[in-house]
Amino acid sequence: MTEIPRRVRVVEVGPRDGLQNEKTIIPTEDKLRFIALLNEAGFPEIEVTSFVSPKAIPQLADAAEVFPAVEKKPETRYPVLVPNMRGMERALAAGAQAIAVFTAASESFTRANINMTIAQSIEAFRPVVETAKTNGMHVRGYISTTFGCPYEGAVAPQQVVAVADQLLALGVDELSIGDTIGVATPNQVTDLVPLLAERAGLERLALHFHDTRGTALANVLAALHLGVSTFDSSAGGAGGCPYAPGAAGNLATEDLLYMLHGMGIQTGIDLAAVVRASAFLASVVRRPLTSKYLQAALSAGEAQNGGVR
Ligand code: HMG
Ligand code: MG
């Protein structure tokens, strides 16, 4: 068994994955306040918005206003999602320095999400990745539905490997392996990760769990034992993909940090500061967020609504 990493990189996806499924449009200034609070927590990476079709994701239609207004820390990366060249042009115009392209391991989901076949998505990404590389940008490649698809059910590891190979051939710097609808169990992680690590290398592999069925932390633990050291999560456990029925929240950042820190694994992230960011977000969306740690912290009065709103 591989030694558990002593340090883990937590990628905060709340402002993008957390917000994209919110029905009520959140004012741009509230998004910026949320991101500023997350910035105070010291994340190495915060995914801030998406340059996708505003018809597909109305909530993030203000990407061109949000991105330039984020106060950037020099040590933090601020990636944005880009599905095509139109998105790439918008991302460049806004000053983005890191992007994420996104496809999936199952055809039906890819069609529902980006209206392309998997093969078409790879071709759409080719000029995007080339342009990114010319501009010295970091490129992440997401693969969704890697442990199960809302339309097709089971997804075989070989389907994921085939898409991973194509993204790596395009030149992405990192792969993020998405359990889009939160169906994975640890044995699936143990089956899939070594196949991908063989191709990408462990250091270029991120895991992106949704916690729909309560298995996300168990899956993280399995992945840690395989040597994975990058995990995506969203503050408060907000999130979901509108094109993935039942894709409830991402793994909550607070729950992930609590477990990692308790295991003696460093992240460099201030958990109390994340609680303040989530408490602010809960006040904006006017409902409690699902993170277990957040609920415990708030009911213990540790954050008192973050004192921020
Ligand atoms: P389409 O309708 O096939 O594309 O959408 P189109 O080229 O015909 O464009 C339709 C309209 O959108 C046109 O406008 C375009 O100009 C415009 P119209 O002429 O009708 O006025 N358009 C754009 N506008 C702004 N920015 C753009 C852009 N592209 C086209 N980039 C498309 C195809 C890919 C554009 C669309 O389906 C789309 O934007 N999808 C994004 C869906 C999305 O963001 N899903 C959530 C993110 S993925 C996720 O959550 C999973 C993840 O978290 C990992 C996991 O959990 O597994 C990453
Ligand atoms: Mg997601």
Tab-separated table of C-alpha atoms and ligand atoms in Angstrom:
chain	number	residue	atom	x	y	z
A	1	MET	CA	0.000	0.000	0.000
A	2	THR	CA	1.334	3.460	-0.966
A	3	GLU	CA	2.157	5.831	1.869
A	4	ILE	CA	-0.557	8.416	2.510
A	5	PRO	CA	0.491	11.886	1.245
A	6	ARG	CA	1.581	14.258	4.003
A	7	ARG	CA	0.301	17.242	2.122
A	8	VAL	CA	-2.836	17.513	0.034
A	9	ARG	CA	-3.875	20.189	-2.446
A	10	VAL	CA	-7.531	21.101	-2.028
A	11	VAL	CA	-9.093	22.798	-5.049
A	12	GLU	CA	-12.085	24.917	-4.039
A	13	VAL	CA	-14.768	24.669	-6.724
A	14	GLY	CA	-17.606	26.354	-4.780
A	15	PRO	CA	-17.876	29.586	-6.793
A	16	ARG	CA	-18.253	27.489	-9.976
A	17	ASP	CA	-19.642	24.005	-9.215
A	18	GLY	CA	-21.256	25.198	-5.986
A	19	LEU	CA	-23.131	28.079	-7.563
A	20	GLN	CA	-23.907	26.837	-11.079
A	21	ASN	CA	-26.943	24.859	-9.920
A	22	GLU	CA	-28.495	27.668	-7.847
A	23	LYS	CA	-31.835	28.617	-9.370
A	24	THR	CA	-31.997	32.182	-8.048
A	25	ILE	CA	-29.398	34.441	-9.626
A	26	ILE	CA	-26.898	35.552	-7.011
A	27	PRO	CA	-25.776	39.187	-7.331
A	28	THR	CA	-22.251	39.532	-8.739
A	29	GLU	CA	-21.115	41.424	-5.645
A	30	ASP	CA	-22.167	38.525	-3.404
A	31	LYS	CA	-20.171	36.098	-5.558
A	32	LEU	CA	-17.173	38.389	-5.233
A	33	ARG	CA	-17.597	38.573	-1.442
A	34	PHE	CA	-17.821	34.766	-1.283
A	35	ILE	CA	-14.622	34.432	-3.337
A	36	ALA	CA	-12.864	37.074	-1.207
A	37	LEU	CA	-13.745	35.103	1.948
A	38	LEU	CA	-12.453	31.904	0.333
A	39	ASN	CA	-9.269	33.771	-0.563
A	40	GLU	CA	-8.750	34.491	3.139
A	41	ALA	CA	-8.719	30.745	3.817
A	42	GLY	CA	-5.542	30.265	1.791
A	43	PHE	CA	-6.593	27.834	-0.956
A	44	PRO	CA	-3.930	27.075	-3.542
A	45	GLU	CA	-6.628	27.071	-6.196
A	46	ILE	CA	-10.162	28.506	-6.471
A	47	GLU	CA	-12.292	27.783	-9.523
A	48	VAL	CA	-14.104	31.070	-9.867
A	49	THR	CA	-16.566	30.867	-12.761
A	50	SER	CA	-17.348	29.417	-16.217
A	51	PHE	CA	-17.173	30.968	-19.659
A	52	VAL	CA	-19.967	28.758	-20.966
A	53	SER	CA	-23.170	29.607	-22.788
A	54	PRO	CA	-25.318	31.827	-20.534
A	55	LYS	CA	-28.298	29.853	-21.818
A	56	ALA	CA	-26.767	26.644	-20.451
A	57	ILE	CA	-25.761	28.128	-17.082
A	58	PRO	CA	-27.606	31.400	-16.427
A	59	GLN	CA	-26.113	31.658	-12.932
A	60	LEU	CA	-22.610	32.197	-14.305
A	61	ALA	CA	-23.588	34.594	-17.112
A	62	ASP	CA	-21.657	37.317	-15.255
A	63	ALA	CA	-18.285	35.532	-15.664
A	64	ALA	CA	-16.801	38.464	-17.575
A	65	GLU	CA	-17.659	40.762	-14.641
A	66	VAL	CA	-16.672	38.320	-11.889
A	67	PHE	CA	-13.283	37.189	-13.126
A	68	PRO	CA	-11.503	40.546	-13.496
A	69	ALA	CA	-12.971	41.800	-10.202
A	70	VAL	CA	-11.563	38.933	-8.115
A	71	GLU	CA	-8.645	40.138	-6.008
A	72	LYS	CA	-5.971	37.669	-7.038
A	73	LYS	CA	-3.283	36.428	-4.687
A	74	PRO	CA	-0.005	35.702	-6.464
A	75	GLU	CA	0.250	32.232	-4.917
A	76	THR	CA	-3.285	31.185	-5.863
A	77	ARG	CA	-4.494	29.821	-9.193
A	78	TYR	CA	-7.942	30.936	-10.404
A	79	PRO	CA	-9.113	28.575	-13.169
A	80	VAL	CA	-12.292	29.028	-15.187
A	81	LEU	CA	-14.298	26.492	-17.202
A	82	VAL	CA	-14.124	26.796	-20.986
A	83	PRO	CA	-16.127	24.499	-23.331
A	84	ASN	CA	-15.117	25.888	-26.750
A	85	MET	CA	-13.172	28.620	-28.546
A	86	ARG	CA	-15.919	31.175	-27.846
A	87	GLY	CA	-15.367	30.533	-24.121
A	88	MET	CA	-11.595	30.677	-24.587
A	89	GLU	CA	-11.812	34.102	-26.238
A	90	ARG	CA	-13.969	35.374	-23.383
A	91	ALA	CA	-11.627	33.867	-20.782
A	92	LEU	CA	-8.588	35.470	-22.406
A	93	ALA	CA	-10.328	38.839	-22.675
A	94	ALA	CA	-11.121	38.651	-18.950
A	95	GLY	CA	-7.487	37.902	-18.127
A	96	ALA	CA	-7.744	34.230	-17.105
A	97	GLN	CA	-4.452	32.382	-16.669
A	98	ALA	CA	-5.787	28.891	-16.044
A	99	ILE	CA	-8.657	27.029	-17.675
A	100	ALA	CA	-10.488	23.738	-17.389
A	101	VAL	CA	-12.004	21.912	-20.340
A	102	PHE	CA	-14.666	19.323	-19.557
A	103	THR	CA	-16.036	16.204	-21.156
A	104	ALA	CA	-17.295	12.879	-19.807
A	105	ALA	CA	-16.861	9.122	-19.934
A	106	SER	CA	-20.445	8.528	-21.146
A	107	GLU	CA	-21.984	9.769	-24.385
A	108	SER	CA	-25.469	10.620	-23.071
A	109	PHE	CA	-24.157	12.882	-20.351
A	110	THR	CA	-21.746	14.600	-22.736
A	111	ARG	CA	-24.648	15.293	-25.098
A	112	ALA	CA	-26.844	16.662	-22.290
A	113	ASN	CA	-24.067	18.770	-20.804
A	114	ILE	CA	-22.239	20.231	-23.798
A	115	ASN	CA	-24.309	19.058	-26.786
A	116	MET	CA	-21.400	17.135	-28.310
A	117	THR	CA	-20.222	13.568	-28.643
A	118	ILE	CA	-17.098	12.745	-26.651
A	119	ALA	CA	-15.103	12.736	-29.913
A	120	GLN	CA	-16.505	16.157	-30.869
A	121	SER	CA	-15.606	17.519	-27.440
A	122	ILE	CA	-11.992	16.435	-27.874
A	123	GLU	CA	-11.897	18.173	-31.265
A	124	ALA	CA	-13.491	21.299	-29.768
A	125	PHE	CA	-10.809	21.327	-27.054
A	126	ARG	CA	-7.884	20.938	-29.451
A	127	PRO	CA	-7.627	24.635	-30.434
A	128	VAL	CA	-8.601	25.656	-26.892
A	129	VAL	CA	-5.704	23.759	-25.343
A	130	GLU	CA	-3.337	24.944	-28.084
A	131	THR	CA	-4.321	28.562	-27.436
A	132	ALA	CA	-3.962	28.045	-23.700
A	133	LYS	CA	-0.479	26.609	-24.129
A	134	THR	CA	0.557	29.487	-26.422
A	135	ASN	CA	-0.558	31.842	-23.661
A	136	GLY	CA	1.240	29.920	-20.926
A	137	MET	CA	-1.980	28.896	-19.199
A	138	HIS	CA	-2.476	25.895	-16.939
A	139	VAL	CA	-5.028	23.436	-18.342
A	140	ARG	CA	-7.124	20.996	-16.363
A	141	GLY	CA	-9.184	18.344	-18.148
A	142	TYR	CA	-12.317	17.170	-16.368
A	143	ILE	CA	-13.861	13.798	-17.048
A	144	SER	CA	-17.400	13.511	-15.688
A	145	THR	CA	-19.517	10.425	-14.995
A	146	THR	CA	-16.396	8.361	-14.311
A	147	PHE	CA	-18.097	6.135	-11.738
A	148	GLY	CA	-21.636	6.193	-13.107
A	149	CYS	CA	-23.878	8.137	-15.475
A	150	PRO	CA	-27.370	9.479	-14.709
A	151	TYR	CA	-28.557	8.263	-18.130
A	152	GLU	CA	-26.490	5.118	-18.798
A	153	GLY	CA	-25.831	3.706	-15.330
A	154	ALA	CA	-22.566	1.835	-14.842
A	155	VAL	CA	-19.418	3.201	-16.495
A	156	ALA	CA	-16.473	0.850	-17.031
A	157	PRO	CA	-12.973	2.007	-16.008
A	158	GLN	CA	-11.848	1.417	-19.611
A	159	GLN	CA	-14.266	4.106	-20.836
A	160	VAL	CA	-12.616	6.589	-18.469
A	161	VAL	CA	-9.130	5.507	-19.490
A	162	ALA	CA	-9.975	6.018	-23.178
A	163	VAL	CA	-11.079	9.618	-22.551
A	164	ALA	CA	-8.123	10.274	-20.231
A	165	ASP	CA	-5.723	9.166	-22.967
A	166	GLN	CA	-7.296	11.597	-25.428
A	167	LEU	CA	-7.156	14.525	-22.998
A	168	LEU	CA	-3.540	13.755	-22.128
A	169	ALA	CA	-2.701	13.583	-25.838
A	170	LEU	CA	-4.164	17.090	-26.217
A	171	GLY	CA	-1.665	18.266	-23.620
A	172	VAL	CA	-3.739	18.935	-20.495
A	173	ASP	CA	-1.602	19.460	-17.389
A	174	GLU	CA	-3.950	17.698	-15.016
A	175	LEU	CA	-6.971	15.401	-15.040
A	176	SER	CA	-9.878	15.793	-12.649
A	177	ILE	CA	-11.910	12.630	-12.318
A	178	GLY	CA	-15.533	13.454	-11.559
A	179	ASP	CA	-18.087	11.404	-9.692
A	180	THR	CA	-20.721	13.721	-11.108
A	181	ILE	CA	-23.750	12.119	-9.443
A	182	GLY	CA	-22.058	10.864	-6.302
A	183	VAL	CA	-22.446	7.125	-6.840
A	184	ALA	CA	-18.869	5.927	-6.333
A	185	THR	CA	-17.840	3.497	-3.630
A	186	PRO	CA	-14.232	2.996	-2.480
A	187	ASN	CA	-13.711	-0.263	-4.406
A	188	GLN	CA	-14.400	1.632	-7.642
A	189	VAL	CA	-11.773	4.194	-6.681
A	190	THR	CA	-9.306	1.400	-6.042
A	191	ASP	CA	-10.108	-0.113	-9.461
A	192	LEU	CA	-9.862	3.115	-11.473
A	193	VAL	CA	-7.109	5.235	-9.929
A	194	PRO	CA	-4.135	2.943	-10.656
A	195	LEU	CA	-5.143	2.753	-14.338
A	196	LEU	CA	-5.160	6.550	-14.581
A	197	ALA	CA	-2.037	7.010	-12.460
A	198	GLU	CA	-0.200	4.759	-14.906
A	199	ARG	CA	-1.015	7.193	-17.689
A	200	ALA	CA	-1.037	10.636	-16.077
A	201	GLY	CA	1.149	10.110	-13.023
A	202	LEU	CA	-0.341	10.492	-9.545
A	203	GLU	CA	0.748	14.125	-9.247
A	204	ARG	CA	-1.387	15.048	-12.287
A	205	LEU	CA	-4.523	13.390	-10.974
A	206	ALA	CA	-7.299	15.132	-9.034
A	207	LEU	CA	-10.438	13.465	-7.727
A	208	HIS	CA	-13.734	15.333	-7.754
A	209	PHE	CA	-16.412	13.720	-5.620
A	210	HIS	CA	-20.014	14.711	-5.179
A	211	ASP	CA	-21.430	13.534	-1.878
A	212	THR	CA	-24.922	12.599	-3.021
A	213	ARG	CA	-24.944	9.260	-1.237
A	214	GLY	CA	-22.567	10.022	1.598
A	215	THR	CA	-19.594	8.080	0.200
A	216	ALA	CA	-17.323	10.986	-0.763
A	217	LEU	CA	-15.040	10.930	2.291
A	218	ALA	CA	-14.743	7.146	2.148
A	219	ASN	CA	-13.692	7.541	-1.476
A	220	VAL	CA	-11.133	10.206	-0.540
A	221	LEU	CA	-9.680	7.855	2.061
A	222	ALA	CA	-9.371	5.085	-0.519
A	223	ALA	CA	-7.687	7.509	-2.930
A	224	LEU	CA	-5.273	8.756	-0.254
A	225	HIS	CA	-4.155	5.185	0.284
A	226	LEU	CA	-3.426	5.005	-3.450
A	227	GLY	CA	-1.281	8.155	-3.211
A	228	VAL	CA	-3.694	10.729	-4.689
A	229	SER	CA	-2.929	14.173	-3.284
A	230	THR	CA	-5.348	16.559	-5.041
A	231	PHE	CA	-9.049	16.720	-4.213
A	232	ASP	CA	-11.800	19.092	-5.331
A	233	SER	CA	-14.466	20.252	-2.897
A	234	SER	CA	-16.915	23.085	-2.411
A	235	ALA	CA	-17.434	25.270	0.623
A	236	GLY	CA	-20.466	24.160	2.600
A	237	GLY	CA	-21.055	21.260	0.205
A	238	ALA	CA	-22.908	23.491	-2.229
A	239	GLY	CA	-23.198	22.354	-5.788
A	240	GLY	CA	-24.279	20.039	-8.520
A	241	CYS	CA	-24.542	19.994	-12.257
A	242	PRO	CA	-27.887	21.057	-13.786
A	243	TYR	CA	-27.385	18.480	-16.557
A	244	ALA	CA	-26.866	15.630	-14.081
A	245	PRO	CA	-30.205	14.853	-12.436
A	246	GLY	CA	-29.619	14.125	-8.771
A	247	ALA	CA	-26.097	15.565	-8.659
A	248	ALA	CA	-26.427	17.009	-5.174
A	249	GLY	CA	-23.606	18.917	-3.599
A	250	ASN	CA	-19.893	18.467	-3.985
A	251	LEU	CA	-17.928	16.980	-1.146
A	252	ALA	CA	-17.917	19.785	1.433
A	253	THR	CA	-14.574	21.509	1.855
A	254	GLU	CA	-15.035	21.714	5.626
A	255	ASP	CA	-15.675	17.959	5.946
A	256	LEU	CA	-12.663	17.178	3.770
A	257	LEU	CA	-10.373	19.548	5.697
A	258	TYR	CA	-11.554	18.234	9.046
A	259	MET	CA	-10.690	14.686	8.051
A	260	LEU	CA	-7.360	15.564	6.422
A	261	HIS	CA	-6.197	17.769	9.286
A	262	GLY	CA	-7.300	15.154	11.811
A	263	MET	CA	-5.140	12.611	9.963
A	264	GLY	CA	-2.170	14.951	10.262
A	265	ILE	CA	-2.240	15.819	6.558
A	266	GLN	CA	-1.368	19.429	5.796
A	267	THR	CA	-3.354	21.576	3.398
A	268	GLY	CA	-2.309	25.120	4.345
A	269	ILE	CA	-6.015	26.037	4.473
A	270	ASP	CA	-7.714	27.697	7.428
A	271	LEU	CA	-10.863	25.695	8.221
A	272	ALA	CA	-12.418	28.484	10.337
A	273	ALA	CA	-12.056	30.871	7.397
A	274	VAL	CA	-13.875	28.377	5.134
A	275	VAL	CA	-16.698	28.238	7.682
A	276	ARG	CA	-16.978	32.030	7.468
A	277	ALA	CA	-17.197	31.855	3.674
A	278	SER	CA	-19.875	29.137	3.823
A	279	ALA	CA	-21.867	30.984	6.479
A	280	PHE	CA	-21.897	33.979	4.165
A	281	LEU	CA	-23.028	31.818	1.218
A	282	ALA	CA	-25.798	30.265	3.349
A	283	SER	CA	-27.040	33.762	4.172
A	284	VAL	CA	-27.082	34.621	0.455
A	285	VAL	CA	-28.959	31.491	-0.660
A	286	ARG	CA	-31.120	31.695	2.458
A	287	ARG	CA	-30.868	28.068	3.472
A	288	PRO	CA	-28.478	25.935	5.493
A	289	LEU	CA	-25.709	24.239	3.529
A	290	THR	CA	-25.152	20.506	3.833
A	291	SER	CA	-21.608	20.276	5.234
A	292	LYS	CA	-21.683	18.252	8.444
A	293	TYR	CA	-18.713	20.120	9.894
A	294	LEU	CA	-20.280	23.480	9.016
A	295	GLN	CA	-23.538	22.551	10.752
A	296	ALA	CA	-21.672	21.391	13.846
A	297	ALA	CA	-19.526	24.519	13.879
A	298	LEU	CA	-22.484	26.856	13.447
A	299	SER	CA	-24.632	25.126	16.036
A	300	ALA	CA	-21.708	25.279	18.454
A	301	GLY	CA	-21.662	29.009	17.778
A	302	GLU	CA	-18.089	28.866	16.559
A	303	ALA	CA	-18.741	31.057	13.561
A	304	GLN	CA	-21.957	32.903	14.465
A	305	ASN	CA	-22.991	33.432	10.871
A	306	GLY	CA	-19.406	34.228	10.069
A	307	GLY	CA	-19.837	37.700	11.523
A	308	VAL	CA	-19.814	38.802	7.945
A	309	ARG	CA	-23.398	39.555	7.124
B	1	HMG	P1	-24.752	24.613	-28.198
B	1	HMG	O1	-26.136	25.181	-28.043
B	1	HMG	O2	-24.610	23.287	-28.852
B	1	HMG	O3	-23.701	25.578	-28.899
B	1	HMG	O4	-24.100	24.601	-26.745
B	1	HMG	P2	-23.769	26.696	-29.959
B	1	HMG	O5	-22.383	26.869	-30.440
B	1	HMG	O6	-24.858	26.410	-30.947
B	1	HMG	O7	-24.160	28.001	-29.133
B	1	HMG	C1	-25.460	28.277	-28.659
B	1	HMG	C2	-25.498	29.718	-28.151
B	1	HMG	O8	-24.585	29.871	-27.062
B	1	HMG	C3	-25.046	30.720	-29.200
B	1	HMG	O9	-25.710	31.920	-28.895
B	1	HMG	C4	-23.572	30.892	-28.904
B	1	HMG	O10	-23.056	32.130	-29.314
B	1	HMG	C5	-23.549	30.805	-27.403
B	1	HMG	P3	-26.988	32.407	-29.747
B	1	HMG	O11	-26.503	32.505	-31.158
B	1	HMG	O12	-28.037	31.316	-29.589
B	1	HMG	O13	-27.376	33.675	-29.110
B	1	HMG	N1	-22.284	30.295	-26.887
B	1	HMG	C6	-21.588	30.882	-25.910
B	1	HMG	N2	-21.794	32.014	-25.215
B	1	HMG	C7	-20.879	32.325	-24.304
B	1	HMG	N3	-19.805	31.567	-24.019
B	1	HMG	C8	-19.568	30.426	-24.684
B	1	HMG	C9	-20.488	30.056	-25.687
B	1	HMG	N4	-20.559	28.997	-26.509
B	1	HMG	C10	-21.659	29.165	-27.251
B	1	HMG	N5	-18.519	29.684	-24.394
B	1	HMG	C11	-22.182	24.624	-25.285
B	1	HMG	C12	-22.825	24.017	-26.519
B	1	HMG	C13	-20.956	23.812	-24.959
B	1	HMG	C14	-21.836	26.058	-25.590
B	1	HMG	C15	-23.226	24.594	-24.112
B	1	HMG	O14	-23.809	23.333	-24.038
B	1	HMG	C16	-22.587	24.933	-22.798
B	1	HMG	O15	-22.167	26.068	-22.572
B	1	HMG	N6	-22.542	23.951	-21.846
B	1	HMG	C17	-21.924	24.135	-20.553
B	1	HMG	C18	-22.637	23.290	-19.548
B	1	HMG	C19	-21.999	23.429	-18.186
B	1	HMG	O16	-21.354	24.428	-17.880
B	1	HMG	N7	-22.196	22.396	-17.335
B	1	HMG	C20	-21.674	22.408	-16.011
B	1	HMG	C21	-20.187	22.252	-15.943
B	1	HMG	S1	-19.648	20.574	-16.063
B	1	HMG	C22	-19.807	19.945	-14.466
B	1	HMG	O17	-20.429	20.548	-13.632
B	1	HMG	C23	-19.087	18.681	-14.115
B	1	HMG	C24	-17.808	18.921	-13.308
B	1	HMG	O18	-18.106	19.598	-12.092
B	1	HMG	C25	-17.132	17.576	-12.979
B	1	HMG	C26	-18.095	16.540	-12.393
B	1	HMG	O19	-18.723	16.811	-11.362
B	1	HMG	O20	-18.171	15.468	-12.994
B	1	HMG	C27	-16.809	19.772	-14.092
B	2	MG	MG	-18.842	18.651	-10.300
